[in-house]
PDB file of C-alpha atoms and ligand atoms in Angstrom:
ATOM      1  CA  MET T   1      19.770 -11.633 -19.578  1.00 72.00           C
ATOM      2  CA  ASP T   2      19.520 -14.827 -18.861  1.00 70.00           C
ATOM      3  CA  GLY T   3      19.626 -16.461 -14.687  1.00 65.00           C
ATOM      4  CA  MET T   4      23.657 -16.863 -15.208  1.00 58.00           C
ATOM      5  CA  ASP T   5      23.421 -12.932 -15.584  1.00 88.00           C
ATOM      6  CA  VAL T   6      21.324 -12.460 -13.045  1.00 88.00           C
ATOM      7  CA  THR T   7      23.215 -13.806 -10.586  1.00 90.00           C
ATOM      8  CA  THR T   8      26.493 -12.085 -11.899  1.00 90.00           C
ATOM      9  CA  LEU T   9      24.670  -8.650 -11.899  1.00 91.00           C
ATOM     10  CA  ALA T  10      23.218  -9.669  -8.067  1.00 94.00           C
ATOM     11  CA  GLU T  11      26.692  -9.749  -7.098  1.00 92.00           C
ATOM     12  CA  ARG T  12      28.116  -7.012  -8.184  1.00 91.00           C
ATOM     13  CA  PHE T  13      25.526  -5.406  -6.496  1.00 92.00           C
ATOM     14  CA  ALA T  14      26.623  -6.899  -3.697  1.00 92.00           C
ATOM     15  CA  LEU T  15      30.094  -5.674  -3.775  1.00 89.00           C
ATOM     16  CA  SER T  16      28.746  -2.450  -3.630  1.00 85.00           C
ATOM     17  CA  CYS T  17      26.777  -0.671  -1.185  1.00 79.00           C
ATOM     18  CA  TRP T  18      23.497  -3.153  -1.212  1.00 84.00           C
ATOM     19  CA  GLY T  19      22.654  -5.416   0.694  1.00 87.00           C
ATOM     20  CA  ALA T  20      22.785  -9.938  -0.528  1.00 89.00           C
ATOM     21  CA  ASP T  21      18.550 -10.104  -0.793  1.00 92.00           C
ATOM     22  CA  GLU T  22      18.148  -6.472  -1.967  1.00 94.00           C
ATOM     23  CA  SER T  23      20.932  -6.806  -4.684  1.00 95.00           C
ATOM     24  CA  THR T  24      19.469 -10.658  -5.611  1.00 95.00           C
ATOM     25  CA  ARG T  25      16.182  -8.651  -6.328  1.00 96.00           C
ATOM     26  CA  LEU T  26      17.181  -5.497  -7.743  1.00 96.00           C
ATOM     27  CA  ALA T  27      18.879  -7.925 -10.186  1.00 96.00           C
ATOM     28  CA  ARG T  28      16.018 -10.150 -11.029  1.00 96.00           C
ATOM     29  CA  LEU T  29      14.005  -6.555 -11.491  1.00 96.00           C
ATOM     30  CA  ILE T  30      16.530  -5.259 -13.825  1.00 96.00           C
ATOM     31  CA  GLY T  31      16.440  -8.419 -16.593  1.00 95.00           C
ATOM     32  CA  LEU T  32      12.847  -8.890 -16.620  1.00 95.00           C
ATOM     33  CA  PHE T  33      12.742  -5.414 -17.691  1.00 95.00           C
ATOM     34  CA  LEU T  34      15.435  -5.943 -19.974  1.00 94.00           C
ATOM     35  CA  GLU T  35      13.531  -9.007 -21.333  1.00 93.00           C
ATOM     36  CA  LEU T  36       9.923  -7.431 -21.688  1.00 94.00           C
ATOM     37  CA  PRO T  37       8.818  -5.770 -24.875  1.00 92.00           C
ATOM     38  CA  ASP T  38       7.580  -2.452 -25.131  1.00 91.00           C
ATOM     39  CA  PRO T  39       5.285  -1.456 -22.566  1.00 93.00           C
ATOM     40  CA  PRO T  40       1.421  -0.674 -24.217  1.00 88.00           C
ATOM     41  CA  ASP T  41       1.777   3.063 -24.643  1.00 79.00           C
ATOM     42  CA  LEU T  42      -2.092   4.437 -24.700  1.00 70.00           C
ATOM     43  CA  ASP T  43      -2.222   8.382 -24.934  1.00 75.00           C
ATOM     44  CA  GLY T  44       1.907   7.961 -25.051  1.00 86.00           C
ATOM     45  CA  SER T  45       2.350   7.652 -22.183  1.00 90.00           C
ATOM     46  CA  PHE T  46       6.119   5.984 -22.470  1.00 92.00           C
ATOM     47  CA  PRO T  47       7.268   7.690 -25.203  1.00 92.00           C
ATOM     48  CA  ASP T  48      11.017   7.648 -23.908  1.00 93.00           C
ATOM     49  CA  HIS T  49      10.114   3.622 -22.709  1.00 95.00           C
ATOM     50  CA  ALA T  50      13.047   2.186 -25.574  1.00 94.00           C
ATOM     51  CA  ARG T  51      15.108   4.477 -24.946  1.00 96.00           C
ATOM     52  CA  PHE T  52      15.900   4.129 -21.034  1.00 96.00           C
ATOM     53  CA  ARG T  53      16.121   0.551 -22.056  1.00 96.00           C
ATOM     54  CA  ASN T  54      18.679   0.665 -24.305  1.00 96.00           C
ATOM     55  CA  LEU T  55      20.656   2.744 -21.792  1.00 96.00           C
ATOM     56  CA  LEU T  56      20.134   0.707 -18.808  1.00 96.00           C
ATOM     57  CA  ALA T  57      21.509  -2.548 -21.467  1.00 95.00           C
ATOM     58  CA  THR T  58      24.651  -0.492 -21.934  1.00 95.00           C
ATOM     59  CA  ALA T  59      25.447  -0.117 -18.991  1.00 94.00           C
ATOM     60  CA  ILE T  60      24.766  -3.411 -17.912  1.00 93.00           C
ATOM     61  CA  GLU T  61      27.664  -4.149 -20.839  1.00 90.00           C
ATOM     62  CA  GLY T  62      29.943  -1.315 -19.844  1.00 87.00           C
ATOM     63  CA  GLY T  63      29.011   0.522 -16.444  1.00 83.00           C
ATOM     64  CA  ASP T  64      29.483   0.308 -13.161  1.00 91.00           C
ATOM     65  CA  THR T  65      27.213  -0.450 -10.263  1.00 92.00           C
ATOM     66  CA  ASP T  66      26.173   2.900  -9.845  1.00 93.00           C
ATOM     67  CA  GLU T  67      25.593   3.161 -13.424  1.00 95.00           C
ATOM     68  CA  ILE T  68      23.675   0.541 -13.739  1.00 95.00           C
ATOM     69  CA  GLU T  69      21.049   1.729 -10.988  1.00 95.00           C
ATOM     70  CA  GLU T  70      20.707   4.987 -12.083  1.00 96.00           C
ATOM     71  CA  ARG T  71      20.191   3.913 -15.520  1.00 97.00           C
ATOM     72  CA  PHE T  72      17.418   1.318 -13.694  1.00 97.00           C
ATOM     73  CA  LEU T  73      16.026   4.163 -11.758  1.00 97.00           C
ATOM     74  CA  GLU T  74      15.579   6.472 -14.813  1.00 97.00           C
ATOM     75  CA  LEU T  75      13.175   3.332 -16.411  1.00 97.00           C
ATOM     76  CA  TYR T  76      11.519   3.044 -13.386  1.00 97.00           C
ATOM     77  CA  ALA T  77      10.325   6.413 -12.857  1.00 96.00           C
ATOM     78  CA  HIS T  78       9.502   7.394 -16.648  1.00 96.00           C
ATOM     79  CA  LEU T  79       6.705   4.366 -16.090  1.00 96.00           C
ATOM     80  CA  HIS T  80       5.622   5.297 -12.714  1.00 95.00           C
ATOM     81  CA  MET T  81       4.815   8.597 -14.586  1.00 91.00           C
ATOM     82  CA  ASN T  82       5.194  12.229 -12.762  1.00 76.00           C
ATOM     83  CA  GLN T  83       2.662  13.433 -13.924  1.00 79.00           C
ATOM     84  CA  ALA T  84      -1.178  11.820 -13.027  1.00 76.00           C
ATOM     85  CA  LEU T  85      -3.660  12.050 -15.400  1.00 86.00           C
ATOM     86  CA  TYR T  86      -6.537  13.940 -13.642  1.00 92.00           C
ATOM     87  CA  SER T  87     -10.386  14.759 -14.372  1.00 93.00           C
ATOM     88  CA  ASP T  88     -11.901  17.871 -12.877  1.00 93.00           C
ATOM     89  CA  ASP T  89     -13.806  15.941 -10.808  1.00 92.00           C
ATOM     90  CA  GLU T  90     -10.905  14.148  -9.189  1.00 93.00           C
ATOM     91  CA  ARG T  91      -8.591  17.207  -9.040  1.00 91.00           C
ATOM     92  CA  GLY T  92     -11.053  19.248  -7.249  1.00 91.00           C
ATOM     93  CA  ARG T  93     -11.462  16.379  -4.990  1.00 89.00           C
ATOM     94  CA  MET T  94      -7.612  16.067  -4.256  1.00 89.00           C
ATOM     95  CA  ASP T  95      -7.541  19.805  -3.857  1.00 87.00           C
ATOM     96  CA  ALA T  96     -10.567  19.397  -1.234  1.00 86.00           C
ATOM     97  CA  ALA T  97      -8.700  16.660   0.655  1.00 84.00           C
ATOM     98  CA  GLY T  98      -4.972  18.060   0.435  1.00 85.00           C
ATOM     99  CA  GLY T  99      -4.187  15.138  -2.332  1.00 87.00           C
ATOM    100  CA  TYR T 100      -0.484  15.120  -2.814  1.00 86.00           C
ATOM    101  CA  TRP T 101       0.753  14.191  -6.386  1.00 84.00           C
ATOM    102  CA  ASN T 102       2.119  11.454  -7.705  1.00 84.00           C
ATOM    103  CA  HIS T 103       5.653  11.104  -7.167  1.00 90.00           C
ATOM    104  CA  ALA T 104       7.136   7.731  -7.078  1.00 94.00           C
ATOM    105  CA  GLY T 105       8.050   6.005  -4.083  1.00 96.00           C
ATOM    106  CA  GLY T 106      11.531   4.696  -4.657  1.00 96.00           C
ATOM    107  CA  LEU T 107      12.573   0.707  -5.114  1.00 96.00           C
ATOM    108  CA  SER T 108      13.777   0.518  -1.900  1.00 96.00           C
ATOM    109  CA  PRO T 109       9.794  -0.240  -0.164  1.00 98.00           C
ATOM    110  CA  ILE T 110       9.999  -2.926  -2.845  1.00 98.00           C
ATOM    111  CA  LEU T 111      13.422  -4.296  -2.520  1.00 97.00           C
ATOM    112  CA  LYS T 112      12.954  -4.265   1.355  1.00 97.00           C
ATOM    113  CA  ALA T 113       9.393  -6.222   2.041  1.00 98.00           C
ATOM    114  CA  GLU T 114       9.665  -9.282   1.041  1.00 97.00           C
ATOM    115  CA  PRO T 115       9.883 -10.899   4.710  1.00 97.00           C
ATOM    116  CA  TRP T 116       6.292  -8.749   5.532  1.00 98.00           C
ATOM    117  CA  ILE T 117       4.409 -10.639   2.225  1.00 98.00           C
ATOM    118  CA  SER T 118       3.703 -14.549   2.324  1.00 98.00           C
ATOM    119  CA  PRO T 119       1.512 -15.904  -0.649  1.00 98.00           C
ATOM    120  CA  ASP T 120      -1.522 -15.526   1.274  1.00 98.00           C
ATOM    121  CA  THR T 121      -1.217 -11.900   1.991  1.00 98.00           C
ATOM    122  CA  VAL T 122      -3.589  -9.945   0.228  1.00 98.00           C
ATOM    123  CA  SER T 123      -1.116  -5.809   0.342  1.00 98.00           C
ATOM    124  CA  ALA T 124      -2.863  -2.571  -0.216  1.00 98.00           C
ATOM    125  CA  ASP T 125      -1.632   0.549  -2.304  1.00 98.00           C
ATOM    126  CA  PHE T 126      -3.452   3.738  -0.343  1.00 98.00           C
ATOM    127  CA  GLY T 127      -3.303   6.295  -3.518  1.00 97.00           C
ATOM    128  CA  ALA T 128      -1.337   4.188  -5.678  1.00 97.00           C
ATOM    129  CA  GLY T 129      -1.069   6.230  -8.931  1.00 96.00           C
ATOM    130  CA  ASN T 130      -0.859   3.668 -11.847  1.00 96.00           C
ATOM    131  CA  GLY T 131       0.035   0.993  -9.043  1.00 98.00           C
ATOM    132  CA  LEU T 132       3.171   0.293 -10.709  1.00 98.00           C
ATOM    133  CA  GLN T 133       4.408   0.045  -6.824  1.00 98.00           C
ATOM    134  CA  GLY T 134       2.114  -2.822  -5.820  1.00 98.00           C
ATOM    135  CA  LEU T 135       2.879  -4.629  -9.173  1.00 98.00           C
ATOM    136  CA  LEU T 136       6.199  -4.658  -8.452  1.00 98.00           C
ATOM    137  CA  LEU T 137       5.232  -6.137  -5.286  1.00 98.00           C
ATOM    138  CA  GLN T 138       3.250  -8.973  -6.863  1.00 98.00           C
ATOM    139  CA  VAL T 139       6.072  -9.232  -9.572  1.00 98.00           C
ATOM    140  CA  LEU T 140       8.905 -10.198  -6.610  1.00 98.00           C
ATOM    141  CA  TYR T 141       7.099 -11.752  -4.050  1.00 98.00           C
ATOM    142  CA  PRO T 142       3.123 -13.038  -5.851  1.00 98.00           C
ATOM    143  CA  HIS T 143       0.799 -12.831  -3.018  1.00 98.00           C
ATOM    144  CA  ARG T 144      -3.214 -13.487  -2.991  1.00 98.00           C
ATOM    145  CA  ARG T 145      -4.177  -9.671  -4.135  1.00 98.00           C
ATOM    146  CA  THR T 146      -3.316  -6.382  -3.784  1.00 98.00           C
ATOM    147  CA  VAL T 147      -5.905  -3.630  -4.057  1.00 98.00           C
ATOM    148  CA  GLN T 148      -4.521  -0.726  -5.577  1.00 98.00           C
ATOM    149  CA  ILE T 149      -6.899   2.664  -4.037  1.00 98.00           C
ATOM    150  CA  GLU T 150      -6.303   5.850  -6.567  1.00 97.00           C
ATOM    151  CA  ILE T 151      -8.298   8.748  -7.604  1.00 96.00           C
ATOM    152  CA  SER T 152      -7.526   8.975 -10.856  1.00 96.00           C
ATOM    153  CA  ALA T 153      -9.594   6.457 -13.438  1.00 96.00           C
ATOM    154  CA  ARG T 154      -7.462   6.997 -16.139  1.00 94.00           C
ATOM    155  CA  MET T 155      -3.972   5.985 -13.786  1.00 95.00           C
ATOM    156  CA  ALA T 156      -5.838   2.842 -13.105  1.00 97.00           C
ATOM    157  CA  GLU T 157      -6.676   2.179 -16.651  1.00 95.00           C
ATOM    158  CA  ILE T 158      -2.682   2.433 -17.530  1.00 95.00           C
ATOM    159  CA  GLY T 159      -2.225   0.249 -14.551  1.00 97.00           C
ATOM    160  CA  GLU T 160      -4.321  -2.343 -15.798  1.00 97.00           C
ATOM    161  CA  GLY T 161      -2.194  -2.493 -19.098  1.00 96.00           C
ATOM    162  CA  LEU T 162       1.019  -2.597 -16.738  1.00 97.00           C
ATOM    163  CA  ARG T 163      -0.374  -5.885 -15.034  1.00 98.00           C
ATOM    164  CA  GLU T 164      -0.818  -7.491 -17.751  1.00 97.00           C
ATOM    165  CA  TRP T 165       2.793  -6.442 -19.341  1.00 97.00           C
ATOM    166  CA  LEU T 166       4.268  -7.676 -16.513  1.00 97.00           C
ATOM    167  CA  GLY T 167       2.338 -11.141 -16.428  1.00 97.00           C
ATOM    168  CA  VAL T 168       1.017 -10.555 -13.042  1.00 98.00           C
ATOM    169  CA  PRO T 169      -2.668 -12.496 -13.721  1.00 98.00           C
ATOM    170  CA  SER T 170      -5.763 -10.343 -13.364  1.00 98.00           C
ATOM    171  CA  ASP T 171      -6.981 -11.889 -10.269  1.00 98.00           C
ATOM    172  CA  ARG T 172      -4.549 -10.705  -7.968  1.00 98.00           C
ATOM    173  CA  VAL T 173      -4.643  -7.176  -8.726  1.00 98.00           C
ATOM    174  CA  GLU T 174      -8.605  -5.107  -7.958  1.00 98.00           C
ATOM    175  CA  TRP T 175      -8.351  -1.565  -8.739  1.00 98.00           C
ATOM    176  CA  VAL T 176     -10.699   0.820  -6.521  1.00 98.00           C
ATOM    177  CA  VAL T 177     -11.191   4.418  -8.133  1.00 98.00           C
ATOM    178  CA  GLY T 178     -11.899   5.781  -4.980  1.00 95.00           C
ATOM    179  CA  ASP T 179     -10.993   8.277  -2.500  1.00 95.00           C
ATOM    180  CA  VAL T 180      -9.031   6.768   0.270  1.00 96.00           C
ATOM    181  CA  LEU T 181     -10.893   9.061   2.585  1.00 95.00           C
ATOM    182  CA  GLU T 182     -13.910   6.806   2.012  1.00 95.00           C
ATOM    183  CA  ILE T 183     -11.949   3.602   1.858  1.00 97.00           C
ATOM    184  CA  PRO T 184     -11.546   1.159   5.025  1.00 98.00           C
ATOM    185  CA  ALA T 185      -8.363  -0.003   6.088  1.00 98.00           C
ATOM    186  CA  ILE T 186      -9.715  -3.063   6.877  1.00 98.00           C
ATOM    187  CA  GLY T 187      -8.655  -6.921   5.863  1.00 98.00           C
ATOM    188  CA  TYR T 188      -5.181  -6.322   4.634  1.00 98.00           C
ATOM    189  CA  GLY T 189      -1.334  -7.841   6.130  1.00 98.00           C
ATOM    190  CA  PHE T 190       0.625  -5.252   4.442  1.00 98.00           C
ATOM    191  CA  ILE T 191      -0.002  -1.938   3.327  1.00 98.00           C
ATOM    192  CA  TYR T 192       2.088   0.478   1.404  1.00 98.00           C
ATOM    193  CA  LEU T 193       1.115   4.109   1.623  1.00 98.00           C
ATOM    194  CA  TYR T 194       2.994   7.638  -0.118  1.00 97.00           C
ATOM    195  CA  ARG T 195       1.320  10.490   2.221  1.00 95.00           C
ATOM    196  CA  PRO T 196      -1.985  10.515   0.052  1.00 96.00           C
ATOM    197  CA  VAL T 197      -3.028  13.332   1.437  1.00 95.00           C
ATOM    198  CA  ARG T 198      -1.934  15.976   3.956  1.00 93.00           C
ATOM    199  CA  PRO T 199      -2.472  15.091   7.287  1.00 94.00           C
ATOM    200  CA  GLU T 200      -4.778  18.462   7.453  1.00 92.00           C
ATOM    201  CA  GLY T 201      -7.977  19.352   7.375  1.00 91.00           C
ATOM    202  CA  PRO T 202     -10.343  16.554   6.081  1.00 91.00           C
ATOM    203  CA  GLY T 203      -6.725  14.474   5.934  1.00 93.00           C
ATOM    204  CA  ARG T 204      -6.110  14.847   9.667  1.00 95.00           C
ATOM    205  CA  ASP T 205      -9.501  12.558   9.853  1.00 96.00           C
ATOM    206  CA  PHE T 206      -7.721  10.456   6.856  1.00 96.00           C
ATOM    207  CA  TYR T 207      -5.054   8.909   9.325  1.00 97.00           C
ATOM    208  CA  THR T 208      -7.217   9.007  12.616  1.00 98.00           C
ATOM    209  CA  ARG T 209      -9.645   6.518  10.794  1.00 98.00           C
ATOM    210  CA  PHE T 210      -6.500   4.999   9.636  1.00 98.00           C
ATOM    211  CA  ALA T 211      -4.292   4.128  12.336  1.00 98.00           C
ATOM    212  CA  ARG T 212      -8.144   3.727  14.404  1.00 98.00           C
ATOM    213  CA  GLU T 213      -8.783   0.719  12.149  1.00 98.00           C
ATOM    214  CA  VAL T 214      -5.212  -1.252  11.342  1.00 98.00           C
ATOM    215  CA  GLU T 215      -5.340  -1.181  15.104  1.00 98.00           C
ATOM    216  CA  SER T 216      -8.429  -2.452  15.562  1.00 97.00           C
ATOM    217  CA  GLU T 217      -7.381  -5.611  13.635  1.00 98.00           C
ATOM    218  CA  ASP T 218      -6.914  -8.552  15.191  1.00 96.00           C
ATOM    219  CA  ARG T 219      -3.531  -9.149  13.134  1.00 96.00           C
ATOM    220  CA  PRO T 220      -2.573  -5.482  12.372  1.00 98.00           C
ATOM    221  CA  PRO T 221      -1.190  -5.193   8.871  1.00 98.00           C
ATOM    222  CA  VAL T 222       2.641  -4.636   8.744  1.00 98.00           C
ATOM    223  CA  ILE T 223       2.569  -1.096   6.845  1.00 98.00           C
ATOM    224  CA  PHE T 224       5.385   0.759   4.665  1.00 98.00           C
ATOM    225  CA  SER T 225       5.204   4.665   4.501  1.00 98.00           C
ATOM    226  CA  ILE T 226       7.066   6.809   2.547  1.00 98.00           C
ATOM    227  CA  ALA T 227       7.393  10.800   4.126  1.00 97.00           C
ATOM    228  CA  ASP T 228       5.285   9.254   6.886  1.00 97.00           C
ATOM    229  CA  CYS T 229       2.969  11.612   8.631  1.00 94.00           C
ATOM    230  CA  LEU T 230       0.877   8.654   9.919  1.00 97.00           C
ATOM    231  CA  ARG T 231       3.562   7.764  12.976  1.00 97.00           C
ATOM    232  CA  ASP T 232       1.653  10.610  14.769  1.00 96.00           C
ATOM    233  CA  PHE T 233      -1.599   8.965  14.524  1.00 98.00           C
ATOM    234  CA  LEU T 234      -0.663   5.345  15.593  1.00 98.00           C
ATOM    235  CA  SER T 235      -0.315   4.372  19.710  1.00 97.00           C
ATOM    236  CA  ASP T 236       1.783   1.867  21.246  1.00 96.00           C
ATOM    237  CA  ARG T 237       0.256  -0.504  19.615  1.00 96.00           C
ATOM    238  CA  TYR T 238       2.580  -0.432  16.976  1.00 98.00           C
ATOM    239  CA  GLU T 239       6.204   0.314  16.697  1.00 98.00           C
ATOM    240  CA  VAL T 240       8.880   1.361  13.666  1.00 98.00           C
ATOM    241  CA  PHE T 241      11.213  -1.125  12.727  1.00 98.00           C
ATOM    242  CA  TYR T 242      12.883   0.509  10.166  1.00 97.00           C
ATOM    243  CA  GLY T 243      13.123   4.184   9.399  1.00 97.00           C
ATOM    244  CA  ASP T 244      15.594   6.254   6.798  1.00 95.00           C
ATOM    245  CA  GLY T 245      14.724   9.531   6.229  1.00 95.00           C
ATOM    246  CA  HIS T 246      12.354   8.200   3.049  1.00 96.00           C
ATOM    247  CA  LEU T 247      10.657   4.903   4.530  1.00 98.00           C
ATOM    248  CA  THR T 248       9.667   4.241   7.825  1.00 98.00           C
ATOM    249  CA  CYS T 249       8.281   0.632   8.561  1.00 98.00           C
ATOM    250  CA  PHE T 250       5.761   0.100  10.888  1.00 98.00           C
ATOM    251  CA  LYS T 251       4.574  -3.616  12.793  1.00 98.00           C
ATOM    252  CA  PRO T 252       2.280  -4.395  15.423  1.00 97.00           C
ATOM    253  CA  ARG T 253       4.180  -4.981  18.577  1.00 94.00           C
TER     254      ARG T 253
HETATM  255  C1  SAM D   1       2.875  10.215  -3.627  1.00 55.11           C
HETATM  256  S1  SAM D   1       1.722   9.526  -5.168  1.00 55.11           S
HETATM  257  C2  SAM D   1       2.420   7.929  -4.599  1.00 55.11           C
HETATM  258  C3  SAM D   1       1.699   6.972  -5.773  1.00 55.11           C
HETATM  259  C4  SAM D   1       2.277   5.456  -5.522  1.00 55.11           C
HETATM  260  N1  SAM D   1       1.819   5.242  -5.257  1.00 55.11           N
HETATM  261  C5  SAM D   1       4.394   5.381  -5.381  1.00 55.11           C
HETATM  262  O1  SAM D   1       4.572   5.654  -3.899  1.00 55.11           O
HETATM  263  O2  SAM D   1       4.777   5.536  -6.043  1.00 55.11           O
HETATM  264  C6  SAM D   1       0.218   9.714  -4.294  1.00 55.11           C
HETATM  265  C7  SAM D   1      -0.869   9.086  -5.192  1.00 55.11           C
HETATM  266  O3  SAM D   1      -2.180   9.656  -4.290  1.00 55.11           O
HETATM  267  C8  SAM D   1      -3.054   9.685  -5.223  1.00 55.11           C
HETATM  268  N2  SAM D   1      -4.446  10.337  -4.348  1.00 55.11           N
HETATM  269  C9  SAM D   1      -4.205  11.688  -4.047  1.00 55.11           C
HETATM  270  N3  SAM D   1      -5.192  12.271  -3.297  1.00 55.11           N
HETATM  271  C10 SAM D   1      -6.058  10.949  -2.995  1.00 55.11           C
HETATM  272  C11 SAM D   1      -7.218  10.768  -2.562  1.00 55.11           C
HETATM  273  N4  SAM D   1      -7.760  11.516  -1.987  1.00 55.11           N
HETATM  274  N5  SAM D   1      -8.112   9.361  -2.893  1.00 55.11           N
HETATM  275  C12 SAM D   1      -7.335   8.676  -3.141  1.00 55.11           C
HETATM  276  N6  SAM D   1      -5.712   9.021  -3.776  1.00 55.11           N
HETATM  277  C13 SAM D   1      -5.441  10.021  -3.981  1.00 55.11           C
HETATM  278  C14 SAM D   1      -2.622  10.572  -5.944  1.00 55.11           C
HETATM  279  O4  SAM D   1      -3.568  11.030  -7.240  1.00 55.11           O
HETATM  280  C15 SAM D   1      -0.789   9.759  -6.520  1.00 55.11           C
HETATM  281  O5  SAM D   1      -1.441   8.956  -7.083  1.00 55.11           O
END
């Protein structure tokens, strides 16, 4: 898809239910995904990539914007992988902390993040899976660094392949294979998280500490939280500036 086609597609999205800015970003991602070759397929992680991409290309030729969006979401979900790969040890640690499995956070946080990420931002995804969310943020809004924190070493390896495939420079992405319970939420300008652990037992301690750390920063980060359970732990130092039941966005007052 050339630049003109991306513009036309963005205009078509803008005529449906999408806002103008989000339409442009969505069309850019679709254009990129159509241009890319098949991703590195270690262990057969993406067996249906070519099929989903062809369905997307066909939808763009003849379908309406709902169909294009649906086909793109299928391709996105395939790349995200809904089944993460855990060693016995990782699985044991996840179970002990009430860890949440590898569900996809969706496109809306990615399309809405632009105003909150500048070239100097350091962003983080707490519970990153294969890191697709943070990588797409880098694709749309190149910034200093994205820290991808994930308990599954295998998912981080697959994510490193996706980083190269998407053309994100290696010095822009840091993989931290570890337990979010042990990793400080300090030094970030933008944090994304999708309920890596349940807010009970050790998970409760995680959210309590996380809130204390972000609030103690001179410049607390903007936080995008999917299926949010952080709100009860934040003080009035933070306010919610967007919420749709799926995504909740916080910024410091
Ligand atoms: C709901 S998924 C979110 C994936 C991705 N961030 C997104 O939004 O699409 C939660 C992720 O957290 C990871 N996770 C669960 N418990 C964890 C823990 N204690 N430490 C680090 N990561 C964890 C899971 O492996 C999974 O990849």
